[in-house]
Amino acid sequence: MENSGIYVGLDIGTTSIKVIVAEHIKDQMNIIGVGSERSDGLSRGVIVDIDRAVSAIKKAIQQAEQKANIQISKVTVGIPANLLEIVPCNGMIAVSDEAGSSKEIDEDDVYRVTEAALVQKLPPERDVIDIIPDEFIVDGFDGIKDPRGMIGVRLEMNGVVYTGPKTVLHNTMKCVEKAGLHVEGTVVSALALSTTALSDGEQDFGAVIIDIGGGQTTAAVVHDHKLKYTYVDQEGGMFVTKDISVVLNTSLENAEKIKRNYGYATSSLASKDDVFPVEVVGKVDPVQVSGEYLSEIIEARMTQIFEKLRDALEGIRALQLPGGVVLTGGLAALPGMKELAEDIFDVNVKVFIPQQMGLRHPSFSQAIGLIKYVMQQGEIEKIVKSTITDGDRRNISKESDNVVTLNPKVEETGTKKKNDTDKKSSAFDGVKNFFSTFFD
């Protein structure tokens, strides 16, 4: 079924808030409006001041409305992968008519079996972000993608639930609603990003996508078109800017400009003969700094970030996936970033840059991904997701008739706190076993 209409993606990042309005007609996505505003009220990908964040969201929305010449009321919002958990789920219901015999499976049955799959005791501090069906089983016949119209007496669904910290979800939803918008859907940012930054082959055979944002850097492992694992390092482009500011004794504003205009991520590509003026605090005249010296500052921080990501990814053997590493996010555009990543990860690396007119910069990848993710969703996926988007269905802890919930343990664990080494080790052990089936 063709998903035609207007779609709006809202990417709430640490350094900028981006809104993209797209029109989908005959399998073509046309960007008709863009808004970009400097973020306020966010720290390391998480909203810390609702009122300031709301103001920034409103400004970005107004820009997009003016360019698209429409009024925006509904948006799809990306949720960061901070402390993300990927939980397998299974639900089963009886399908029968009033006489107790088998009947045709309809949309309501799909809705009920999804609710059955969601019947599990979530910790009070966590909430459901998204649920994706893997397969339906009708009377023991598995591998069914859409059971509607089939005859059966028992319907099962196997799927994946993405859960995140309740405070992150609540603050995000609160900000969007206070900005006068309706949240049409929430999507794990890393999952949405994979739909636009990875090719079909890379999503199928497996690849690692690294989003270098302003406040944090996220590595996501995708295989068989599914998000398998995420790791977040709480350092990003802003840390590079702060390093430049401290070392060169200049303001953060000047440091950001210097990074964008003269920065290289690999010092071997920069020249010590190329110099530029830097306004130094406490001095009247600018100080001349070489490009090589600046690149050494940038390279030191990015090496630290990449090495932590490498250690996490090697722990689950993700760097053996044939798709290699794909870099995106604002800082991925810095010259030499690809070469530095290749040296540290020792795999094939490429930088993804969107090809839409006026959006040819990695910083727009996330917002475009949100739109493409929704556009590619089939009708059955939308029905399944409606169990958490229709009404107040997020706190699912009830029991219902004809429900069997199987093995609701966490099979792949998402991002852990930076210093929580014991939990990180446990997560790696679990995912090692999961990935071993792909490589053995």
Coordinates of N, CA, C and O in Angstrom, one line a residue, residues 109-191:
D109 N -7.5 -8.4 15.8 CA -6.8 -9.5 16.3 C -5.3 -9.2 16.3 O -4.6 -9.6 17.2
V110 N -4.8 -8.5 15.3 CA -3.4 -8.1 15.3 C -3.1 -7.1 16.4 O -2.1 -7.2 17.1
Y111 N -4.1 -6.3 16.6 CA -4.0 -5.3 17.7 C -3.9 -6.0 19.1 O -3.0 -5.7 19.9
R112 N -4.7 -7.1 19.3 CA -4.8 -7.8 20.5 C -3.5 -8.6 20.8 O -3.0 -8.7 21.9
V113 N -3.0 -9.2 19.7 CA -1.8 -10.1 19.9 C -0.6 -9.2 20.2 O 0.3 -9.6 20.9
T114 N -0.6 -8.0 19.6 CA 0.5 -7.1 19.9 C 0.4 -6.6 21.4 O 1.5 -6.6 22.1
E115 N -0.8 -6.4 21.9 CA -0.9 -6.1 23.3 C -0.5 -7.2 24.2 O 0.1 -7.0 25.2
A116 N -0.7 -8.4 23.7 CA -0.3 -9.6 24.5 C 1.2 -9.7 24.5 O 1.8 -10.0 25.5
A117 N 1.9 -9.3 23.4 CA 3.3 -9.4 23.4 C 3.9 -8.3 24.3 O 5.1 -8.4 24.7
L118 N 3.2 -7.2 24.5 CA 3.7 -6.1 25.3 C 3.4 -6.3 26.8 O 3.7 -5.5 27.6
V119 N 2.7 -7.4 27.2 CA 2.3 -7.7 28.6 C 3.6 -8.2 29.3 O 3.9 -9.4 29.3
Q120 N 4.3 -7.3 29.9 CA 5.5 -7.6 30.7 C 5.7 -6.5 31.7 O 5.3 -5.3 31.4
K121 N 6.3 -6.8 32.8 CA 6.6 -5.8 33.8 C 7.8 -5.0 33.5 O 8.9 -5.5 33.7
L122 N 7.6 -3.8 33.0 CA 8.7 -2.9 32.8 C 9.1 -2.3 34.1 O 8.3 -1.9 34.9
P123 N 10.4 -2.0 34.3 CA 10.8 -1.3 35.5 C 10.2 0.1 35.4 O 9.9 0.6 34.4
P124 N 9.9 0.7 36.6 CA 9.2 1.9 36.7 C 9.9 3.1 36.0 O 9.3 4.1 35.6
E125 N 11.2 2.9 35.8 CA 12.0 4.0 35.2 C 12.1 3.9 33.7 O 12.7 4.7 33.0
R126 N 11.5 2.9 33.1 CA 11.6 2.6 31.6 C 10.2 2.7 30.9 O 9.2 2.6 31.5
D127 N 10.3 3.0 29.6 CA 9.1 3.1 28.8 C 9.3 2.5 27.4 O 10.4 2.4 27.0
V128 N 8.2 2.2 26.7 CA 8.3 1.6 25.4 C 8.4 2.8 24.4 O 7.7 3.7 24.3
I129 N 9.5 2.7 23.5 CA 9.7 3.6 22.4 C 9.0 3.1 21.1 O 8.3 3.9 20.5
D130 N 9.2 1.8 20.8 CA 8.7 1.3 19.6 C 8.6 -0.2 19.7 O 9.2 -0.8 20.6
I131 N 7.8 -0.8 18.9 CA 7.6 -2.3 18.8 C 7.6 -2.6 17.3 O 6.8 -2.0 16.5
I132 N 8.3 -3.6 16.9 CA 8.4 -4.0 15.5 C 8.1 -5.5 15.4 O 8.8 -6.3 16.1
P133 N 7.2 -6.0 14.6 CA 6.9 -7.4 14.4 C 7.9 -8.1 13.5 O 8.3 -7.5 12.5
D134 N 8.4 -9.2 13.9 CA 9.3 -10.0 13.1 C 8.5 -11.0 12.3 O 8.8 -11.2 11.1
E135 N 7.5 -11.7 12.9 CA 6.7 -12.7 12.2 C 5.4 -12.9 13.0 O 5.4 -12.7 14.2
F136 N 4.4 -13.4 12.3 CA 3.2 -13.9 12.9 C 3.1 -15.4 12.7 O 3.6 -16.0 11.7
I137 N 2.5 -16.1 13.6 CA 2.3 -17.6 13.5 C 0.8 -17.9 13.7 O 0.2 -17.5 14.7
V138 N 0.3 -18.6 12.7 CA -1.1 -18.9 12.7 C -1.3 -20.4 12.8 O -0.8 -21.1 11.8
D139 N -1.8 -20.9 13.9 CA -1.9 -22.4 14.1 C -0.7 -23.2 13.8 O -0.7 -24.2 13.2
G140 N 0.5 -22.6 14.2 CA 1.8 -23.3 14.1 C 2.5 -23.0 12.8 O 3.6 -23.4 12.6
F141 N 1.9 -22.3 11.8 CA 2.5 -22.0 10.6 C 3.2 -20.6 10.8 O 2.6 -19.6 10.9
D142 N 4.6 -20.6 10.7 CA 5.3 -19.4 11.0 C 5.8 -18.7 9.8 O 5.5 -19.1 8.6
G143 N 6.5 -17.6 10.0 CA 7.1 -16.8 8.9 C 6.1 -15.9 8.2 O 6.3 -15.4 7.1
I144 N 4.9 -15.7 8.8 CA 3.8 -14.9 8.2 C 4.1 -13.4 8.4 O 4.3 -13.1 9.6
K145 N 4.0 -12.6 7.4 CA 4.3 -11.2 7.6 C 3.0 -10.4 7.9 O 3.0 -9.4 8.6
D146 N 1.9 -10.9 7.3 CA 0.6 -10.2 7.5 C -0.5 -11.3 7.6 O -0.9 -11.9 6.6
P147 N -1.0 -11.5 8.8 CA -2.0 -12.6 9.0 C -3.4 -12.3 8.7 O -4.3 -13.1 8.7
R148 N -3.7 -11.0 8.4 CA -5.1 -10.6 8.1 C -5.7 -11.3 6.9 O -5.1 -11.5 5.9
G149 N -6.9 -11.8 7.1 CA -7.6 -12.5 6.1 C -7.4 -14.0 6.1 O -8.1 -14.8 5.4
M150 N -6.5 -14.5 7.0 CA -6.2 -15.9 7.1 C -7.2 -16.5 8.2 O -7.7 -15.8 9.0
I151 N -7.4 -17.8 8.0 CA -8.3 -18.5 9.0 C -7.4 -19.2 10.0 O -6.4 -19.8 9.7
G152 N -7.8 -19.1 11.3 CA -7.1 -19.8 12.3 C -7.8 -19.7 13.7 O -8.8 -19.0 13.9
V153 N -7.3 -20.5 14.6 CA -7.8 -20.5 16.0 C -6.8 -19.9 17.0 O -7.1 -19.6 18.1
R154 N -5.5 -19.9 16.6 CA -4.5 -19.3 17.5 C -3.5 -18.4 16.7 O -3.1 -18.8 15.6
L155 N -3.3 -17.3 17.2 CA -2.4 -16.3 16.6 C -1.3 -15.9 17.5 O -1.5 -15.6 18.7
E156 N -0.1 -16.0 17.0 CA 1.1 -15.6 17.8 C 1.9 -14.5 17.0 O 1.8 -14.4 15.8
M157 N 2.6 -13.7 17.8 CA 3.5 -12.7 17.2 C 4.8 -12.7 17.9 O 4.9 -12.7 19.1
N158 N 5.9 -12.8 17.1 CA 7.3 -12.6 17.6 C 7.7 -11.2 17.1 O 7.6 -10.9 16.0
G159 N 8.3 -10.5 18.0 CA 8.8 -9.1 17.7 C 9.9 -8.6 18.6 O 10.5 -9.4 19.3
V160 N 10.1 -7.3 18.4 CA 11.2 -6.7 19.2 C 10.6 -5.4 19.8 O 9.9 -4.6 19.1
V161 N 10.9 -5.2 21.1 CA 10.4 -3.9 21.7 C 11.7 -3.1 22.1 O 12.6 -3.7 22.6
Y162 N 11.6 -1.8 21.8 CA 12.7 -0.9 22.1 C 12.2 -0.1 23.3 O 11.2 0.5 23.2
T163 N 13.0 -0.1 24.4 CA 12.6 0.6 25.6 C 13.7 1.6 26.0 O 14.9 1.3 25.7
G164 N 13.3 2.7 26.6 CA 14.3 3.7 27.0 C 13.9 4.3 28.3 O 12.8 4.0 28.9
P165 N 14.8 5.2 28.9 CA 14.5 5.8 30.1 C 13.2 6.7 30.0 O 13.0 7.4 29.1
K166 N 12.3 6.5 31.0 CA 11.1 7.2 31.0 C 11.3 8.7 31.0 O 10.5 9.5 30.4
T167 N 12.3 9.2 31.7 CA 12.5 10.6 31.8 C 12.9 11.2 30.4 O 12.4 12.3 30.1
V168 N 13.6 10.5 29.6 CA 14.0 11.0 28.3 C 12.7 11.0 27.4 O 12.5 12.1 26.7
L169 N 11.9 10.0 27.4 CA 10.6 10.0 26.6 C 9.7 11.1 27.1 O 9.1 11.8 26.3
H170 N 9.5 11.2 28.4 CA 8.5 12.1 29.0 C 8.9 13.6 28.6 O 8.1 14.4 28.1
N171 N 10.2 13.9 28.8 CA 10.7 15.3 28.5 C 10.5 15.6 27.0 O 10.2 16.7 26.7
T172 N 10.8 14.6 26.2 CA 10.7 14.8 24.7 C 9.3 15.1 24.3 O 8.9 16.0 23.6
M173 N 8.4 14.2 24.8 CA 7.0 14.3 24.5 C 6.4 15.6 25.0 O 5.6 16.3 24.4
K174 N 6.8 16.0 26.2 CA 6.3 17.2 26.9 C 6.7 18.4 26.1 O 5.9 19.3 25.8
C175 N 8.0 18.5 25.6 CA 8.4 19.6 24.8 C 7.7 19.7 23.5 O 7.3 20.8 23.1
V176 N 7.5 18.6 22.8 CA 6.8 18.6 21.5 C 5.3 19.1 21.7 O 4.8 19.9 20.9
E177 N 4.7 18.6 22.7 CA 3.3 19.0 23.0 C 3.2 20.4 23.4 O 2.3 21.1 23.0
K178 N 4.1 20.9 24.2 CA 4.1 22.3 24.6 C 4.4 23.3 23.4 O 4.0 24.4 23.5
A179 N 5.0 22.7 22.4 CA 5.3 23.5 21.2 C 4.1 23.5 20.3 O 4.1 24.1 19.2
G180 N 3.0 22.9 20.7 CA 1.7 22.9 20.0 C 1.6 21.9 18.9 O 0.9 22.0 18.0
L181 N 2.4 20.8 19.1 CA 2.4 19.7 18.1 C 1.9 18.4 18.7 O 2.0 18.2 19.9
H182 N 1.5 17.5 17.8 CA 1.1 16.2 18.2 C 2.1 15.2 17.7 O 2.6 15.2 16.6
V183 N 2.5 14.3 18.7 CA 3.6 13.3 18.3 C 2.9 12.1 17.6 O 2.2 11.4 18.2
E184 N 3.1 12.1 16.3 CA 2.5 11.0 15.5 C 3.2 9.7 15.8 O 2.6 8.6 15.6
G185 N 4.5 9.7 16.2 CA 5.2 8.5 16.4 C 6.6 8.8 17.0 O 7.2 9.8 16.7
T186 N 7.1 7.9 17.8 CA 8.5 8.0 18.3 C 9.3 6.9 17.7 O 8.8 5.7 17.5
V187 N 10.5 7.2 17.3 CA 11.4 6.2 16.6 C 12.8 6.3 17.3 O 13.3 7.4 17.5
V188 N 13.4 5.2 17.5 CA 14.8 5.2 17.9 C 15.6 5.8 16.8 O 15.6 5.4 15.7
S189 N 16.4 6.9 17.2 CA 17.1 7.7 16.2 C 18.0 6.8 15.4 O 18.1 7.0 14.2
A190 N 18.8 5.9 16.0 CA 19.7 5.0 15.3 C 19.0 4.2 14.3 O 19.6 3.9 13.2
L191 N 17.8 3.7 14.6 CA 17.1 2.8 13.7 C 16.6 3.6 12.5 O 16.7 3.1 11.4

